[in-house]
Coordinates of C-alpha atoms and ligand atoms in Angstrom, one line a residue:
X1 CA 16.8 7.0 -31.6
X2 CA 14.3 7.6 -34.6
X3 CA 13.3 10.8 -35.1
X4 CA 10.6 13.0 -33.5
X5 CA 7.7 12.4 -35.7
X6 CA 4.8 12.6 -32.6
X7 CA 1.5 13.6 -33.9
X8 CA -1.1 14.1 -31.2
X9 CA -4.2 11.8 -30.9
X10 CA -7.7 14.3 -30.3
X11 CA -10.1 11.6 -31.1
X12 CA -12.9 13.6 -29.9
X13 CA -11.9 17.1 -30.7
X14 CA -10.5 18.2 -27.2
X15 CA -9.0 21.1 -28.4
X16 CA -12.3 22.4 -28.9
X17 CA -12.8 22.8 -25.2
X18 CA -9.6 24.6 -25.4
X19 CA -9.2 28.4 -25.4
X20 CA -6.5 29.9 -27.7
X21 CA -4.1 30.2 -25.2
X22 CA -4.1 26.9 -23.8
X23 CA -3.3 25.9 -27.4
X24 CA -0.4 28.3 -27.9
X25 CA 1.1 27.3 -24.7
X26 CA 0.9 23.1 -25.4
X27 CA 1.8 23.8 -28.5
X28 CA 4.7 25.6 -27.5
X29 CA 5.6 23.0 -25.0
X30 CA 5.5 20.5 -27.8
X31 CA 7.8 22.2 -29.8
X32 CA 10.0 22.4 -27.3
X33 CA 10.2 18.9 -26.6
X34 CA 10.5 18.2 -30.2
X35 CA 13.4 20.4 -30.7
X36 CA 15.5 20.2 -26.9
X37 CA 14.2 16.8 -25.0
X38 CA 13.4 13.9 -27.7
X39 CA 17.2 13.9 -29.4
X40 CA 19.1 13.6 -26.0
X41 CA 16.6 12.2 -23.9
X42 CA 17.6 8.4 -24.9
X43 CA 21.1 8.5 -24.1
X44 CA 20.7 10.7 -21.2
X45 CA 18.2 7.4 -19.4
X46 CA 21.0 5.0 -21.0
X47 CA 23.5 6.7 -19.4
X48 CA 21.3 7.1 -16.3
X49 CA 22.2 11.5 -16.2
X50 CA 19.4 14.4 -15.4
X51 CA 20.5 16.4 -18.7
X52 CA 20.8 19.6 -17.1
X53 CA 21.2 21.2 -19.9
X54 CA 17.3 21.6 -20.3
X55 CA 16.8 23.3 -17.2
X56 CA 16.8 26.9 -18.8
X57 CA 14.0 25.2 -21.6
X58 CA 11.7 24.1 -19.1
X59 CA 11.8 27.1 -17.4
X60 CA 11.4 29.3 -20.7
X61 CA 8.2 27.4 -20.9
X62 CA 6.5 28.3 -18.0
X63 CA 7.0 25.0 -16.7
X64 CA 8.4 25.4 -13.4
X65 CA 5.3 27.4 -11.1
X66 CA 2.9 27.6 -14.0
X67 CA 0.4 28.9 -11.8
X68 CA 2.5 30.8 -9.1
X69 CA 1.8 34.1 -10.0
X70 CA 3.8 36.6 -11.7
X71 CA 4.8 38.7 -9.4
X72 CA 7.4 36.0 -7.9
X73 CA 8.5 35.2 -11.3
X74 CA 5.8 32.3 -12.1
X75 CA 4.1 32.1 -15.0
X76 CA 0.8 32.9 -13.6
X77 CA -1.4 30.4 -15.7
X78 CA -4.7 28.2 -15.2
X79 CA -4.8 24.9 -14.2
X80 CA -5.3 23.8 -17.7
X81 CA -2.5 25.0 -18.8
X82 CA -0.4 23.3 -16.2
X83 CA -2.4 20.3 -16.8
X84 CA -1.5 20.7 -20.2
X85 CA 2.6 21.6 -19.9
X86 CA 3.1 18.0 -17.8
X87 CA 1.0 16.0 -20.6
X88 CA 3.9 17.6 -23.0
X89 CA 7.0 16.8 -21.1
X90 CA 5.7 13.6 -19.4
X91 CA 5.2 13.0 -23.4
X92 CA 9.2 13.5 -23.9
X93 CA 10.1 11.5 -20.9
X94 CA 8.4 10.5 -17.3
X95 CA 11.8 11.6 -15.3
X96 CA 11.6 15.4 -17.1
X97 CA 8.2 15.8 -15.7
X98 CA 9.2 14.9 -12.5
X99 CA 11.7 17.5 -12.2
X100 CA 9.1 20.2 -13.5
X101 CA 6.5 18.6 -11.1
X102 CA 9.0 18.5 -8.2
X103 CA 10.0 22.1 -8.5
X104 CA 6.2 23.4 -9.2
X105 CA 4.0 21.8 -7.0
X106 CA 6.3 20.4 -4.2
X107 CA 9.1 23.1 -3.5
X108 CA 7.7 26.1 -5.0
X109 CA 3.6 25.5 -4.5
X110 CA 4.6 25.2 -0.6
X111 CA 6.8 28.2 -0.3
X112 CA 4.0 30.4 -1.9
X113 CA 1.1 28.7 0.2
X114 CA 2.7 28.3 3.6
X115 CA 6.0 30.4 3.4
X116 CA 6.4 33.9 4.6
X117 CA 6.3 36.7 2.2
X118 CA 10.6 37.3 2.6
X119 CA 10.5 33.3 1.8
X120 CA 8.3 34.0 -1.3
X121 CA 10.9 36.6 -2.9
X122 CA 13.6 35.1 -1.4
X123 CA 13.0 31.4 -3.5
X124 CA 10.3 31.6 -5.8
X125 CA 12.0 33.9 -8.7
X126 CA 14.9 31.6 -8.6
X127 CA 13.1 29.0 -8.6
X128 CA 11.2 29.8 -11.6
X129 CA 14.1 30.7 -13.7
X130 CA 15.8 27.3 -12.8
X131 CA 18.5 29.7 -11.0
X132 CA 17.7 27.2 -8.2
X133 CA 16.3 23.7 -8.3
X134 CA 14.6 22.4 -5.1
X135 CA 13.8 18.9 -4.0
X136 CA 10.8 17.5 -1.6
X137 CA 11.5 15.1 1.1
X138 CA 8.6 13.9 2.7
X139 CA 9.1 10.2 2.6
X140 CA 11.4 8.1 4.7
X141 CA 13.5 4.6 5.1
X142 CA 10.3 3.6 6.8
X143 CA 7.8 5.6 6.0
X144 CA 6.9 5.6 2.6
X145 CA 3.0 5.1 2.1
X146 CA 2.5 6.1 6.1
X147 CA 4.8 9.3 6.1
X148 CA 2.5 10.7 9.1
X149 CA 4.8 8.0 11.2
X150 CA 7.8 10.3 10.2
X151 CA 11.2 10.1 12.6
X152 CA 12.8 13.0 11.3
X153 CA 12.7 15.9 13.9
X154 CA 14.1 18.9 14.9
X155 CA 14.4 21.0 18.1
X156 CA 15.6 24.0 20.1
X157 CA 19.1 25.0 19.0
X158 CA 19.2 26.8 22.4
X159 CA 20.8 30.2 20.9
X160 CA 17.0 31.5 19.9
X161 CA 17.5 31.4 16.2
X162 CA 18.1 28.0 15.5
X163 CA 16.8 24.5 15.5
X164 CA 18.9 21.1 15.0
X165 CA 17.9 18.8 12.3
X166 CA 18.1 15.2 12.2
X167 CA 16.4 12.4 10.0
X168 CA 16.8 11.0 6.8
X169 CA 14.6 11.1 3.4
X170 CA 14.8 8.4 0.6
X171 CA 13.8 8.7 -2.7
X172 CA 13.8 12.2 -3.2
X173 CA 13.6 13.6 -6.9
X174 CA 16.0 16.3 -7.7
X175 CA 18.0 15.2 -4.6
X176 CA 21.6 15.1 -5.4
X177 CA 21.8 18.8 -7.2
X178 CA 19.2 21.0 -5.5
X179 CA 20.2 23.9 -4.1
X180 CA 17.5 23.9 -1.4
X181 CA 15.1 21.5 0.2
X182 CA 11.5 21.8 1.6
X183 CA 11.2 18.9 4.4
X184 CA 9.1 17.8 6.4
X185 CA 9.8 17.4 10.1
X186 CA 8.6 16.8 13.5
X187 CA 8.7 19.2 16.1
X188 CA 9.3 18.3 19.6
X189 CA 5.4 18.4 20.1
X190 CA 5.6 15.7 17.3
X191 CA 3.7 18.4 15.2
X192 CA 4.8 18.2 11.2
X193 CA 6.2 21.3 9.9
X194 CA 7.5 22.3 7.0
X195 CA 11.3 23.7 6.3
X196 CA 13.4 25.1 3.9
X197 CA 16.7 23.6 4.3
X198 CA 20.0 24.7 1.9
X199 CA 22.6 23.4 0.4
X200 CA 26.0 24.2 2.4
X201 CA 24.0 23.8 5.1
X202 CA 26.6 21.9 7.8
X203 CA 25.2 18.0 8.1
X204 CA 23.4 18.1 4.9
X205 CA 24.2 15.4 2.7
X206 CA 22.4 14.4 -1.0
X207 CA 24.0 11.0 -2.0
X208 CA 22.6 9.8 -4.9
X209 CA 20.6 6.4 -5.9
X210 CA 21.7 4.2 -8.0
X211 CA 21.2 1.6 -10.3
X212 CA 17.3 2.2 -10.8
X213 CA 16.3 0.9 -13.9
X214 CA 13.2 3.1 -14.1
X215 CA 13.0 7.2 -14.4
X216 CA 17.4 6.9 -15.4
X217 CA 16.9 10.6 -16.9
X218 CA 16.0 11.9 -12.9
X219 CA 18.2 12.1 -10.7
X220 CA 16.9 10.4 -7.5
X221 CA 18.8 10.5 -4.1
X222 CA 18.4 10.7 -0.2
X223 CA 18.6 14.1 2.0
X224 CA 20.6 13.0 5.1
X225 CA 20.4 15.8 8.3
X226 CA 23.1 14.9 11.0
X227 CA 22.7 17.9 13.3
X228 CA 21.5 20.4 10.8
X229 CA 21.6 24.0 12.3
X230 CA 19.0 25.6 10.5
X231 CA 17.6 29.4 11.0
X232 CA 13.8 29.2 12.5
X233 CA 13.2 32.0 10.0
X234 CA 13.3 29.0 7.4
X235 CA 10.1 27.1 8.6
X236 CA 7.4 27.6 6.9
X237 CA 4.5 29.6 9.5
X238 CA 1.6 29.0 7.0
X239 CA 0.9 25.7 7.6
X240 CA 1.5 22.5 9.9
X241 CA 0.0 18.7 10.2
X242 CA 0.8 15.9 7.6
X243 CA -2.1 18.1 5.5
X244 CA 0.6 20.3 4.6
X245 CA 2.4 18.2 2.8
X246 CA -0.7 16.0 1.6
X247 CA -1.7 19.3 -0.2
X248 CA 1.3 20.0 -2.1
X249 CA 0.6 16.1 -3.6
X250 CA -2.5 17.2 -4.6
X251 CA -1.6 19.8 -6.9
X252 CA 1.5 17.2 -8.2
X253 CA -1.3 14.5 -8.1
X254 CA -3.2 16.9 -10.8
X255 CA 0.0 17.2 -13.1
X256 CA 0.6 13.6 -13.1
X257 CA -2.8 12.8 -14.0
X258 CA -2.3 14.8 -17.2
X259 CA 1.0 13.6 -17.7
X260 CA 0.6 10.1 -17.9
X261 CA -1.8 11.0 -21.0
X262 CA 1.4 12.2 -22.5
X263 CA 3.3 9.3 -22.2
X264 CA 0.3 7.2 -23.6
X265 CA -0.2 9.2 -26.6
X266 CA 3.5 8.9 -27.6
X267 CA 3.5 5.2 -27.0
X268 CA 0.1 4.9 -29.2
X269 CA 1.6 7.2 -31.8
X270 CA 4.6 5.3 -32.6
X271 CA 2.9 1.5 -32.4
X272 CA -0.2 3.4 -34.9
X273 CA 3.0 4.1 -37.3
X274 CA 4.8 1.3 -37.0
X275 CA 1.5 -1.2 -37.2
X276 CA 0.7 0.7 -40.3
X277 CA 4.9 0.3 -41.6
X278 CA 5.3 -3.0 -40.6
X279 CA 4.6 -5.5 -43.3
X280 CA 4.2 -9.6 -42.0
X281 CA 2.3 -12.3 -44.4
X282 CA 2.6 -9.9 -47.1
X283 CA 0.1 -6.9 -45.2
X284 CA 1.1 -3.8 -42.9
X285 CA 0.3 -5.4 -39.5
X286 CA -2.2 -2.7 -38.6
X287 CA -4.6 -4.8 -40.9
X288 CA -4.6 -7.9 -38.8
X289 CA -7.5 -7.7 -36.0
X290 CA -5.4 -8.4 -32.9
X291 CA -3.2 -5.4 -33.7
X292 CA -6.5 -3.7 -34.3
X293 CA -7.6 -4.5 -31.5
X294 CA -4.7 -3.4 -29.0
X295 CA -4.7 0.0 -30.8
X296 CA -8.8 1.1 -31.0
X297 CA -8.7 0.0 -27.0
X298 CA -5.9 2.3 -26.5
X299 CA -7.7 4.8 -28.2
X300 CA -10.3 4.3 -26.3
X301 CA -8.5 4.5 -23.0
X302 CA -7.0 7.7 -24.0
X303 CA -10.1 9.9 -24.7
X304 CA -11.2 8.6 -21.8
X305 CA -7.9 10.0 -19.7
X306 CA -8.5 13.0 -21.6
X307 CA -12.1 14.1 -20.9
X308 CA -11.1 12.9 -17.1
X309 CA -8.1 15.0 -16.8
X310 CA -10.1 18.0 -18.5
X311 CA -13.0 17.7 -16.1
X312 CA -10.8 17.5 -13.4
X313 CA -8.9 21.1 -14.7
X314 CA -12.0 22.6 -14.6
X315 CA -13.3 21.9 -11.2
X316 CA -9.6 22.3 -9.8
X317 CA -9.7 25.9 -11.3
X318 CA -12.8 26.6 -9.5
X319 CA -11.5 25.2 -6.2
X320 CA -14.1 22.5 -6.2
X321 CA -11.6 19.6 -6.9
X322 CA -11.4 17.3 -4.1
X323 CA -8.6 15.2 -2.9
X324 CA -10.2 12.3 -3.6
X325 CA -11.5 13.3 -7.3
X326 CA -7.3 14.0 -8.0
X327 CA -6.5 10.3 -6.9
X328 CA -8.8 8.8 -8.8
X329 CA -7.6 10.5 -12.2
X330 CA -3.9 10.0 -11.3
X331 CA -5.1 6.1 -10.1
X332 CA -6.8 5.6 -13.7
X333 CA -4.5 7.5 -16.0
X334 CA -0.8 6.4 -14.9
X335 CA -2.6 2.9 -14.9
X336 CA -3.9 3.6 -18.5
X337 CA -0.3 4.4 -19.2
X338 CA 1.3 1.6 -18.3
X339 CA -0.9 -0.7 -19.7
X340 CA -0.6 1.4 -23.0
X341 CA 2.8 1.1 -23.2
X342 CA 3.1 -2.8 -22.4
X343 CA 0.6 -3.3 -25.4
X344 CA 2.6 -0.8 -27.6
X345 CA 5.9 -2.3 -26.8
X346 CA 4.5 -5.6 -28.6
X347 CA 3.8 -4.2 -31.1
X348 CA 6.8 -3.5 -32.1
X349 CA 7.3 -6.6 -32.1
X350 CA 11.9 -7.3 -30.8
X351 CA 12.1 -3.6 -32.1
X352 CA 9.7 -2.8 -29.2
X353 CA 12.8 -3.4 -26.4
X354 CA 15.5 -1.1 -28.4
X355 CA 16.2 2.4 -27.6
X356 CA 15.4 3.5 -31.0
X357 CA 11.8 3.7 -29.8
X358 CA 10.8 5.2 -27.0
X359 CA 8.4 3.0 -25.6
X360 CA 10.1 0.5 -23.2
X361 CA 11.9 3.8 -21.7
X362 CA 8.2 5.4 -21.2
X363 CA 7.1 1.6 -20.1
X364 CA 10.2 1.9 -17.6
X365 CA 9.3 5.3 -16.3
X366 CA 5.7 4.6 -15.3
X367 CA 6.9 1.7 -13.2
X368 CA 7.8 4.5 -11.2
X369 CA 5.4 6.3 -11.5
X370 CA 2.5 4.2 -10.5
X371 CA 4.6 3.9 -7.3
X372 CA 5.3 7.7 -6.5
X373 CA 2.9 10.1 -5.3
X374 CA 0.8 7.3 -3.9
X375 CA 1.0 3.9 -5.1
X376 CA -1.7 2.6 -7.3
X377 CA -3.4 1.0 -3.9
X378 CA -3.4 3.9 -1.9
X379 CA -5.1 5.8 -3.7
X380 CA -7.9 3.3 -4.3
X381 CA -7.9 3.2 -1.2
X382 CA -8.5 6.8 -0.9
X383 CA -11.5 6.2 -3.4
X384 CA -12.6 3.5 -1.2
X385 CA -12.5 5.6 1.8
X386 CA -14.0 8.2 -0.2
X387 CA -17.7 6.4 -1.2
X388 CA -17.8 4.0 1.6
X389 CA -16.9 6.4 4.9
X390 CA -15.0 3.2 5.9
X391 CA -11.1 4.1 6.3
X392 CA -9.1 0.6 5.0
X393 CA -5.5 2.1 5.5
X394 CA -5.3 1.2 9.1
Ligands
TGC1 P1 -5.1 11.2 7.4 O1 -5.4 11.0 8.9 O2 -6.0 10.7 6.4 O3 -4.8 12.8 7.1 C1 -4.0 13.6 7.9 C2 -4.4 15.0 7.7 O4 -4.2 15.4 6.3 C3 -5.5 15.8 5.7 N1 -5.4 15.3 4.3 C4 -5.2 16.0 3.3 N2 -5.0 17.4 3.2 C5 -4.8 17.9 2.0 N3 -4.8 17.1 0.9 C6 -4.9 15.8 0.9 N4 -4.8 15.0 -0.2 C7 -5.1 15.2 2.2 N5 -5.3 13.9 2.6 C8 -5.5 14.0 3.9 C9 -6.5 15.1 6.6 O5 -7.7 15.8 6.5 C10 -5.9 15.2 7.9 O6 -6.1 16.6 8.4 P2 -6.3 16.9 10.0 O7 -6.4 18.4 10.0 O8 -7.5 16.1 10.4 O9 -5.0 16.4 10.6 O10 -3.6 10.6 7.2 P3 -3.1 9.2 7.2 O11 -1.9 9.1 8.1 O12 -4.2 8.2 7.5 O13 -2.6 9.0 5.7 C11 -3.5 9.0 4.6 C12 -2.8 8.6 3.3 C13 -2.4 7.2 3.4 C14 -3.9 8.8 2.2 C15 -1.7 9.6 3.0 O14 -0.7 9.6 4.0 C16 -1.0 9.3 1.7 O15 -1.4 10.0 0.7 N6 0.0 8.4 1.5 C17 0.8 8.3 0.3 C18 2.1 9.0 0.5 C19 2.6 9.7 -0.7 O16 1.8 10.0 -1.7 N7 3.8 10.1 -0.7 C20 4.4 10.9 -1.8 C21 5.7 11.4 -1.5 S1 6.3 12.7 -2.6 C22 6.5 11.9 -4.0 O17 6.3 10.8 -4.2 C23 7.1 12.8 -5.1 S2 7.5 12.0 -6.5 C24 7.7 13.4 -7.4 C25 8.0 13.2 -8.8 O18 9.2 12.8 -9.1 O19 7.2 13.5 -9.7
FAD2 P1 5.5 1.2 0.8 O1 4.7 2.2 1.5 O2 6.4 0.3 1.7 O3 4.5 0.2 0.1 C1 4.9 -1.1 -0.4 C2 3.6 -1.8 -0.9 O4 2.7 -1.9 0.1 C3 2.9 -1.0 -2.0 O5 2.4 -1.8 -3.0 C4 1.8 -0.3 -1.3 O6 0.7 0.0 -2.2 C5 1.4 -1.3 -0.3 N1 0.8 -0.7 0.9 C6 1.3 0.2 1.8 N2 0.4 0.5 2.7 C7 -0.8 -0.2 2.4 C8 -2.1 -0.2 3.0 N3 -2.4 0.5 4.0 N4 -3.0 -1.1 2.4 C9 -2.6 -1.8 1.3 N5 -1.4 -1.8 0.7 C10 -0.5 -1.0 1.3 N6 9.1 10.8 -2.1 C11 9.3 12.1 -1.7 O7 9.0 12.4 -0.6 N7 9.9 13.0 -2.5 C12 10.3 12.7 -3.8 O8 10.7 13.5 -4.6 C13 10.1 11.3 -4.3 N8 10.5 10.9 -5.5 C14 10.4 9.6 -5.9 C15 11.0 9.2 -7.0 C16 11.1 7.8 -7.4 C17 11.7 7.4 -8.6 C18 10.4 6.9 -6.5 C19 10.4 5.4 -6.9 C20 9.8 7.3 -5.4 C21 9.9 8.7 -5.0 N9 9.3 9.1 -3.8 C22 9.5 10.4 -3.3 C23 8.8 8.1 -2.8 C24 7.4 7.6 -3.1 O9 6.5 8.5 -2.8 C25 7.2 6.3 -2.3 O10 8.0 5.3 -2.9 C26 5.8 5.9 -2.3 O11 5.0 6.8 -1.6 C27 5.6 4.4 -1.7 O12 6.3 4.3 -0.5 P2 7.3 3.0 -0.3 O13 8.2 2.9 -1.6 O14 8.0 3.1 1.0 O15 6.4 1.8 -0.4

């Protein structure tokens, strides 16, 4: 792969809305991914491995619980600068940012909202450190965009400290190596709870997925509970209903909105150098319109994702974000994304498919993307909903 040579687009001077600290931090995050992510991160999707080797790097920069406070070993930041830690990795590579947003906002945002206070110090400080990686299991063989129609259920052990677990999930991130899972289950009311279940745990099985040709550098796999035994103490009291879960997707909603931008701006970055490298007919191609053309839109469509994802930051810092304001950034940006990198990749021109750019990897990724956390439709249909009162889902 070519070397690292990302500058960052700020066509309209973002970083002045920045304070110093939200620059230190991206900047750090970016240096990072310079240095540890963008010279093993194409072999490690070729060769369809997490690199787990960077686990001890994302943690060092703050970007597992950036805004789980300090006192359980999170890095106690704003929503900005979480905001801004995805747009860095998701800039390296899609699948990385999954595994930060997986851990953040799925495993550890509900143990610190919903869990007890022994839950809190039992998992969060290991968590942060990467000591322990988690996975979220909320969707199902047949539940995917409907997860309230969940099957998996657990009940009375009998013994008064136990209940049995049974159910599948399927496409979990993080799934074949975490060390502990938060999933989400129906009681025998039929009432969704959330609990923590660990690995060793009799019945609990991970199996990998294979043979994805999108997010290769994540590990994806199923969580399989055949007659789980797990201690009551591990359900989480804070919360219950499908909200529960629908509010942990929020806050992962938020980090993918940002991080999509990342992945656009590397993918506009390398086609802006290479247009301008490139020589056809005797000029660099970034002199003929249509090239022009594809690269002032993109531009364009970043800012755009930018001021979006900023605006969003600042009303989910004040609590005034609403669900439906989160979907439509992550709707718009991971679209803008996509798009982005399907126009980049021509302009590369046969170049444009090789792993020596990163591009059709990034182009890969977002495939997935789009899909996870609420596919492109749902949440335009959560937008829908949203202005119209009218509820198109069912
Ligand atoms: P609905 O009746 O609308 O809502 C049920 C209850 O939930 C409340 N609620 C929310 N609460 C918090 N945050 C939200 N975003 C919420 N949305 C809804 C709602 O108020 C209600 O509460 P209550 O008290 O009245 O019971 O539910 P529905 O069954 O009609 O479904 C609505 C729908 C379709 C929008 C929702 O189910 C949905 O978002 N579906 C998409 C599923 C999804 O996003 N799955 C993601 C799985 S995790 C994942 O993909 C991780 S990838 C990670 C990575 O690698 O980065
Ligand atoms: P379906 O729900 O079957 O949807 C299929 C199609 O039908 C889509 O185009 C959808 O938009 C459309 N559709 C569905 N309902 C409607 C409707 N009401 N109106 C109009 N169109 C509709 N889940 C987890 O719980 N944890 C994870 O860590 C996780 N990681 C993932 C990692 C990867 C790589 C992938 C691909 C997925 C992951 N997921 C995870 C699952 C992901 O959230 C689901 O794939 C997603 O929610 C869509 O569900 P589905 O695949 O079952 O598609």
């Amino acid at each position: 792969m070519k070397p690292d040579l990302f500058e960052a687009p700020d066509y309209y001077q973002l970083d002045d809305l920045l304070t110093e600290e939200h620059k230190m931090i991206r900047d750090a995050a970016r240096a990072w991914v310079k240095r540890d992510v963008s010279p093993i991160i194409e072999q490690a999707a070729q060769e369809a491995k997490f690199p787990k080797s960077i686990i001890p790097g994302l943690a060092a920069i703050g970007a597992f619980g950036p805004y789980i406070p300090e006192e359980y070993g999170g890095a106690g930041l704003d929503q900005i600068s979480y905001g801004l830690i995805m747009q860095e990795i998701e800039r390296g590579d899609s699948g990385v940012r999954s595994t930060a947003s997986v851990q953040s906002s799925l495993v550890m945002y509900p143990i610190w909202k919903y869990g007890s206070e022994e839950h809190r110090k039992k998992f969060l400080p290991k968590l942060a450190s990467g000591e322990f990686m988690g996975s979220f299991g909320l969707t199902e063989p047949d539940h995917g965009s409907n997860p309230g129609g969940m099957v998996t259920h657990y009940k009375d052990a009998g013994d008064g400290e136990h209940v049995i677990l049974n159910g599948a999930k399927l496409w979990i991130s993080n799934s074949p190596f975490c060390d502990v899972a938060v999933v989400w289950a129906k009681n025998e009311e039929g009432r969704i709870h959330g609990i923590i279940v660990e690995r060793g745990m009799e019945g609990f099985s991970t199996p990998e997925t294979h043979n994805k040709w999108s997010l290769r550098a994540s590990a994806t796999g199923e969580l399989i509970f055949q007659d789980v035994k797990v201690p009551k103490s591990n359900i989480l009291p804070g919360r219950s209903g499908l909200g529960a879960p629908l509010s942990c997707l929020d806050s992962a909603r938020f980090g993918i909105a940002w991080g999509a931008i990342g992945a656009a701006m590397d993918c506009y970055d390398t086609a802006l150098r290479y247009a301008k490298e490139r020589i056809q007919f005797g000029k660099p191609i970034a002199a003929f319109q249509l090239q022009q053309k594809k690269l002032a839109e993109m531009i364009t469509e970043i800012t755009k994702a930018q001021l979006l994802a900023w605006r969003l930051g600042v009303l989910r810092e004040e609590g005034n974000a609403t669900s439906a304001q989160i979907s439509m950034a992550k709707r718009n940006n991971v679209d803008m994304a996509i798009n982005i990198a399907r126009e980049a990749r021509q302009i590369l021109g046969g170049m444009g498919i090789t792993g020596e750019y990163s591009i059709m990897r990034h182009m890969m990724n977002l495939e997935s993307v789009i899909t996870y956390e609420g596919t492109h439709d749902i949440h335009l249909l959560i937008t829908g909903l949203d202005i119209t009162g009218e509820n198109a889902f069912k």
